[in-house]
Backbone as JSON Lines, residues from 0, in Angstrom:
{"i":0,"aa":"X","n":[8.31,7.02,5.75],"ca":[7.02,7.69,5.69],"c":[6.99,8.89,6.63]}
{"i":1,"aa":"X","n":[7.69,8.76,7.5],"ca":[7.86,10.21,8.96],"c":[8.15,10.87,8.0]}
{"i":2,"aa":"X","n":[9.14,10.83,6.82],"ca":[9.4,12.55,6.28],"c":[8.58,13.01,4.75]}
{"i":3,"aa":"X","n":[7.47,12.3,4.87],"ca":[6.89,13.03,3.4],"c":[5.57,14.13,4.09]}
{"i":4,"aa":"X","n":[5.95,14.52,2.73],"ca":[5.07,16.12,2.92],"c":[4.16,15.28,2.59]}
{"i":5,"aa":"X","n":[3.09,16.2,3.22],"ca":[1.33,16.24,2.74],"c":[0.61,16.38,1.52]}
{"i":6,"aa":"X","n":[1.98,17.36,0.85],"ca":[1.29,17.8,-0.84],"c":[1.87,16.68,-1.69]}
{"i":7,"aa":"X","n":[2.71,15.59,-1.35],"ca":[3.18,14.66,-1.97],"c":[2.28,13.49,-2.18]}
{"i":8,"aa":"X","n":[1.45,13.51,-1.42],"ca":[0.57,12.25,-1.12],"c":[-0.36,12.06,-2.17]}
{"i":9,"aa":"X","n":[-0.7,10.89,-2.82],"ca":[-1.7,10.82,-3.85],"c":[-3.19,10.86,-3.16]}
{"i":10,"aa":"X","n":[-4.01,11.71,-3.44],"ca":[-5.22,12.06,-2.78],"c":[-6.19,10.79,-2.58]}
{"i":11,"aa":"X","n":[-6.0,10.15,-3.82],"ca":[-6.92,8.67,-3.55],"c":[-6.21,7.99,-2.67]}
{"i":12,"aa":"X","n":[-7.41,7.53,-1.88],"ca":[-6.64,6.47,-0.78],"c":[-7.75,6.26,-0.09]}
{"i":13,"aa":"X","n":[-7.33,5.03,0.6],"ca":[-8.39,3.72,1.09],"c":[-8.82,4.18,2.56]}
{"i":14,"aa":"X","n":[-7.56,4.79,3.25],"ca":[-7.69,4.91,4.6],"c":[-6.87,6.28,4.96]}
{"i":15,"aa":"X","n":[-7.5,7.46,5.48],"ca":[-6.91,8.19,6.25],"c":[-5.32,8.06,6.41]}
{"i":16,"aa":"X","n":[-4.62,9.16,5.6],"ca":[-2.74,9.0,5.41],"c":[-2.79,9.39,7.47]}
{"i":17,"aa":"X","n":[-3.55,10.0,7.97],"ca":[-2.94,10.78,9.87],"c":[-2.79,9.01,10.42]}
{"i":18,"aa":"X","n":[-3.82,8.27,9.77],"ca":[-4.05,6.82,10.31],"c":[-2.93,6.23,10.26]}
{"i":19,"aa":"X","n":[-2.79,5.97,8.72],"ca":[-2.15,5.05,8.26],"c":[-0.78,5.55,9.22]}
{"i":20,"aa":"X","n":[-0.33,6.53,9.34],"ca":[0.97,6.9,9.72],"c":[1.02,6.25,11.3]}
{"i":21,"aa":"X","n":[0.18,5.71,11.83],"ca":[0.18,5.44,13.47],"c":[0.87,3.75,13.14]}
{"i":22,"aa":"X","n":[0.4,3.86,12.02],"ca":[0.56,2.08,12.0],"c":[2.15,1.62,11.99]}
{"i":23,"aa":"X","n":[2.37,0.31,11.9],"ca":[3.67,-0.36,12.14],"c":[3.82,-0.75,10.49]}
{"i":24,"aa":"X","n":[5.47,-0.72,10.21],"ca":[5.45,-1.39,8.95],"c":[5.87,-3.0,9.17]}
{"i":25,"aa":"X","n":[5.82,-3.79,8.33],"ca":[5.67,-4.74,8.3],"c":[6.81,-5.49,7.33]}
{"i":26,"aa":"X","n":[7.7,-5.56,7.74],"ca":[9.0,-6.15,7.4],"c":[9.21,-6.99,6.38]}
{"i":27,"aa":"X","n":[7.91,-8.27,6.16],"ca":[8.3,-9.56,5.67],"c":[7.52,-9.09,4.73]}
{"i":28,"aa":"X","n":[8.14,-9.11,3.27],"ca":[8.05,-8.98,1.99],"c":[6.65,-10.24,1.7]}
{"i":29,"aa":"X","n":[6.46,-10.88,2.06],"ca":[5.54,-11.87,1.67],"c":[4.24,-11.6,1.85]}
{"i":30,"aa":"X","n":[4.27,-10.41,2.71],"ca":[3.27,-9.34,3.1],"c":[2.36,-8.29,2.03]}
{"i":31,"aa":"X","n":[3.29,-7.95,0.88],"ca":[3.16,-7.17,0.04],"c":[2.27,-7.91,-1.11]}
{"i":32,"aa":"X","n":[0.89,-7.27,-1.41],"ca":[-0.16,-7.88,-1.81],"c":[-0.45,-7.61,-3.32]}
{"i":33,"aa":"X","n":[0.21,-6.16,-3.46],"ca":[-0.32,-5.78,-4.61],"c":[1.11,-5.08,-5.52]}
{"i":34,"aa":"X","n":[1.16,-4.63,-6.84],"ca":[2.07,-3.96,-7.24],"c":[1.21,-2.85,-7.79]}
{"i":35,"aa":"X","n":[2.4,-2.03,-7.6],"ca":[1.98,-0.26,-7.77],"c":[1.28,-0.39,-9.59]}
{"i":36,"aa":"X","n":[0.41,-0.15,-10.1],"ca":[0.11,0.3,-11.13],"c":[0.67,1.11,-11.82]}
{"i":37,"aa":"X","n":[1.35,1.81,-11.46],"ca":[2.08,2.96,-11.95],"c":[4.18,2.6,-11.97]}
{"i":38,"aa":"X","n":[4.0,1.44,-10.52],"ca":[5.25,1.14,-11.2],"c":[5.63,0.1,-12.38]}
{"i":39,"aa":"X","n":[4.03,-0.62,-12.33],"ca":[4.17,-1.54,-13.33],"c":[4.09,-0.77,-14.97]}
{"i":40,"aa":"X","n":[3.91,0.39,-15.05],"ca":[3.4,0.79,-16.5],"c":[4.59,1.71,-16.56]}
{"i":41,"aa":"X","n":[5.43,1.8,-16.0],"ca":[6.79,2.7,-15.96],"c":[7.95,1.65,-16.44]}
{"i":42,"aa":"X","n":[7.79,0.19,-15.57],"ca":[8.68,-0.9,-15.98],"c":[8.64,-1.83,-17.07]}
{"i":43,"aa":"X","n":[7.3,-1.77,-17.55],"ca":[7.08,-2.52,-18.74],"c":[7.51,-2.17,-19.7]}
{"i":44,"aa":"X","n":[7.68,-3.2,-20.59],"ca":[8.48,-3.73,-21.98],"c":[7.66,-3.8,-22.92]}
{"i":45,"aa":"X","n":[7.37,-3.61,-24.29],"ca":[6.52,-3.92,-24.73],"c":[7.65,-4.62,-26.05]}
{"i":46,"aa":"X","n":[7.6,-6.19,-26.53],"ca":[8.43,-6.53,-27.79],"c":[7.54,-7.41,-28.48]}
{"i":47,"aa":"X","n":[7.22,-6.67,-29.88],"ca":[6.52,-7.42,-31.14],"c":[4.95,-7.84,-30.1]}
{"i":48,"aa":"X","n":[4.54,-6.3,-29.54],"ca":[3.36,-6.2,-29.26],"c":[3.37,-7.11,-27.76]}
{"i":49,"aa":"X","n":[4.18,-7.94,-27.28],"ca":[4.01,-8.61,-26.28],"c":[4.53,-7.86,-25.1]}
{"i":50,"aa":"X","n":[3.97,-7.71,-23.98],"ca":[3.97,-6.96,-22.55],"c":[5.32,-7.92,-22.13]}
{"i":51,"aa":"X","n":[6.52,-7.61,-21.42],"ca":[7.44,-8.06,-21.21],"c":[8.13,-7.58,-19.92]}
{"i":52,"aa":"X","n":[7.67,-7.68,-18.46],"ca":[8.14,-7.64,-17.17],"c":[9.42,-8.12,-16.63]}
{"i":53,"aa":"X","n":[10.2,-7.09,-16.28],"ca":[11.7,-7.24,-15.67],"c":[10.87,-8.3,-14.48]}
{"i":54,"aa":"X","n":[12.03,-9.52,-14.45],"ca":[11.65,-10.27,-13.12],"c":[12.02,-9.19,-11.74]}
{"i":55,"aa":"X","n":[12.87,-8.8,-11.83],"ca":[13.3,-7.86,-10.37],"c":[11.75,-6.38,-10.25]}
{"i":56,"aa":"X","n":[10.81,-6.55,-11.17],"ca":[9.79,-5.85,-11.06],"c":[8.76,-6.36,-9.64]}
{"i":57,"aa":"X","n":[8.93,-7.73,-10.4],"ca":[8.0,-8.76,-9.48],"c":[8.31,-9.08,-8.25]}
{"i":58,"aa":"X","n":[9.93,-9.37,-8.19],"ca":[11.06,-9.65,-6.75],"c":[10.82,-8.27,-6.08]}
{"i":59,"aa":"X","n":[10.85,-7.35,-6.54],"ca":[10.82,-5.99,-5.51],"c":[9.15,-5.59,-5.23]}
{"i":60,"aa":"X","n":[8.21,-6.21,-6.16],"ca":[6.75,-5.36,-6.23],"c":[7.26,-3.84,-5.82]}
{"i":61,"aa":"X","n":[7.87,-3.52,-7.29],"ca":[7.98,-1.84,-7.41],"c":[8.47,-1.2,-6.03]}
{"i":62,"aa":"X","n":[7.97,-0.44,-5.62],"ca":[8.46,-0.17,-4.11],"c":[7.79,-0.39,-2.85]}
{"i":63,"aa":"X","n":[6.81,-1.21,-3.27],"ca":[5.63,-1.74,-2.12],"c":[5.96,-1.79,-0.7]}
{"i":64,"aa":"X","n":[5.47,-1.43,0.63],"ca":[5.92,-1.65,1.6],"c":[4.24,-1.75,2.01]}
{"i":65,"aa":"X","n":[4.77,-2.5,2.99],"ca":[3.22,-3.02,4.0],"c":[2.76,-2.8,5.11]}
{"i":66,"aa":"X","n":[2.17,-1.6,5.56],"ca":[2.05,-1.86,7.23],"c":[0.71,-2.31,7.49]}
{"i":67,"aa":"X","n":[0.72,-2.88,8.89],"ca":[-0.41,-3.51,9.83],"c":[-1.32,-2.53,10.44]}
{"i":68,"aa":"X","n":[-2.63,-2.25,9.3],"ca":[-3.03,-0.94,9.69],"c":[-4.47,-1.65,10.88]}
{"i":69,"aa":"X","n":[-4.66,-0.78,11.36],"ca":[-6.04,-0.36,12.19],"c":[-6.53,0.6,12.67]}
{"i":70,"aa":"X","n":[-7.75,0.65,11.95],"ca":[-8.72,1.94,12.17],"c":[-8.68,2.27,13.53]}
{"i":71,"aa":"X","n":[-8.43,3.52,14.31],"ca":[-9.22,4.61,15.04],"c":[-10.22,3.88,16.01]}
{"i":72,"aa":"X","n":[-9.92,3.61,17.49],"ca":[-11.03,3.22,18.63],"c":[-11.99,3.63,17.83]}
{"i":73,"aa":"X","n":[-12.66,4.59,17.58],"ca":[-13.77,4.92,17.49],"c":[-14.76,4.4,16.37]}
{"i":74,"aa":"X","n":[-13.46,4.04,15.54],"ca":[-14.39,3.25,14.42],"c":[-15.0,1.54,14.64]}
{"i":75,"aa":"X","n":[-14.17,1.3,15.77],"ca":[-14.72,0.43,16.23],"c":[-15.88,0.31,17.39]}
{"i":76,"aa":"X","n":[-15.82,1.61,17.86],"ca":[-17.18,1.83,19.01],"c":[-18.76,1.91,17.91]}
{"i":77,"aa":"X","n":[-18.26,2.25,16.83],"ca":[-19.42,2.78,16.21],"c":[-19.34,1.48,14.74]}
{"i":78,"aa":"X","n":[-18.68,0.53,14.92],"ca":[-18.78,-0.95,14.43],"c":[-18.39,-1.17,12.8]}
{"i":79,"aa":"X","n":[-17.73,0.25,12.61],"ca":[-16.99,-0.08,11.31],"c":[-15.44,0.12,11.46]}
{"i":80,"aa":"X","n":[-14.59,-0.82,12.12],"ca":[-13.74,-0.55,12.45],"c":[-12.61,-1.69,11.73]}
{"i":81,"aa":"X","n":[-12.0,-1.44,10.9],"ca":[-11.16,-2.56,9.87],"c":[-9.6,-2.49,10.63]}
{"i":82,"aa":"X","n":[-9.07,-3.59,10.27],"ca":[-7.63,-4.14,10.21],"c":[-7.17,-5.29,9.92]}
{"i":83,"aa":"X","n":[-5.88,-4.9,8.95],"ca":[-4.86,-5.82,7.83],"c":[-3.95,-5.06,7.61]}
{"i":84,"aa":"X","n":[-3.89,-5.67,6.24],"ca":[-2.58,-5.35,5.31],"c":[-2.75,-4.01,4.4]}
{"i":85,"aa":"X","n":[-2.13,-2.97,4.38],"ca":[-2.0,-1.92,3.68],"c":[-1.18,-1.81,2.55]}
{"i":86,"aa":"X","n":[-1.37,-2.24,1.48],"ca":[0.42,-2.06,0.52],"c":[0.36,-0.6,0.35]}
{"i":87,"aa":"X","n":[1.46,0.18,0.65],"ca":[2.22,1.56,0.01],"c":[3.3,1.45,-0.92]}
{"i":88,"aa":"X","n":[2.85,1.74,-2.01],"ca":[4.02,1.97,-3.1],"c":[4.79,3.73,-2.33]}
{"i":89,"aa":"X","n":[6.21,3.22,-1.81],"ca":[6.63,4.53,-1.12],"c":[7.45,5.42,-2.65]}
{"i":90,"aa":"X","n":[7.58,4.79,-3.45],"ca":[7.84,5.57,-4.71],"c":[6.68,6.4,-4.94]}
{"i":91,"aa":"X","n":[5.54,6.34,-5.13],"ca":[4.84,7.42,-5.89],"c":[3.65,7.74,-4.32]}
{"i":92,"aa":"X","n":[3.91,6.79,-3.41],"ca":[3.13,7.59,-2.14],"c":[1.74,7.58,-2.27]}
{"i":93,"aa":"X","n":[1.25,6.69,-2.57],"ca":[0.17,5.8,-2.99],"c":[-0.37,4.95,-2.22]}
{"i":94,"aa":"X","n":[-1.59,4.51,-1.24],"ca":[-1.65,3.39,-1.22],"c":[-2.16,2.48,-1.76]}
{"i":95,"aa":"X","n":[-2.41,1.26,-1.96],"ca":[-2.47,0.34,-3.42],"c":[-3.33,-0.43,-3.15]}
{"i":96,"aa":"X","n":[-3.67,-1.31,-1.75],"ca":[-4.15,-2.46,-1.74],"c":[-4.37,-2.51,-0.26]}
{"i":97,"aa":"X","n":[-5.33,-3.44,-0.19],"ca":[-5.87,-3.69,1.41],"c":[-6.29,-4.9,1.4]}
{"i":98,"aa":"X","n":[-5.83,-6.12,2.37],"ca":[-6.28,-6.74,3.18],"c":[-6.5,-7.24,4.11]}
{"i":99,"aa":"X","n":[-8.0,-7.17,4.3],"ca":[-8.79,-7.06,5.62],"c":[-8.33,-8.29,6.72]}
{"i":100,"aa":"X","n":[-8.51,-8.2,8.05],"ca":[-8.38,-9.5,8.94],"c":[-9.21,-9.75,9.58]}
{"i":101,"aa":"X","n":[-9.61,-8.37,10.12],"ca":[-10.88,-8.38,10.91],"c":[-11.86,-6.94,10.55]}
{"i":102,"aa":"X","n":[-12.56,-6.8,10.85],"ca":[-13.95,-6.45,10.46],"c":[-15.08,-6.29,11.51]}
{"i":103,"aa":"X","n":[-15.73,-5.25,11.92],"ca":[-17.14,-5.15,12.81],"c":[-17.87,-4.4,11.75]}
């Protein structure tokens, strides 16, 4: 994530990319919450109308990586201040999914 450009980044997103970048990634695959939408509609199969998923789609969740995000002191002085799980699909530079741990 240190080397992607700014114009690469998909504009929708849950939390501030300056944020997200402070955060730690999070190693253990069991972590990874969500799959990329976009890698799922790139990997799919479609035979005699039936949707048909490579298992190594599911084993990798596309290119999902997870860091341990938390909002900005300040969002917590002023009591909206979140932290969890972030999924980043680092293929399309996306983030995908959030869950929360704690909450003000």
């Amino acid at each position: 994530m240190d080397t992607w450009n700014v114009d690469e980044l998909d504009p929708e997103i849950i939390f501030p990319w300056e944020d997200v970048f402070k955060c730690r990634i999070i190693h253990d695959y069991n972590c990874n919450l969500s799959l990329c939408p976009l890698c799922f509609e790139e990997n799919r199969k479609s035979i005699r109308g039936e949707v048909i998923i490579p298992d190594k789609i599911f084993e990798k969740f596309g290119e999902v990586i997870t860091v341990y995000f938390r909002s900005p002191d300040y969002t917590w002085k002023d009591l909206f201040g979140q932290e969890g799980y972030l999924s980043i699909c680092i293929k399309h530079k996306r983030q995908i999914g959030f869950d929360y741990k704690v909450m003000n």
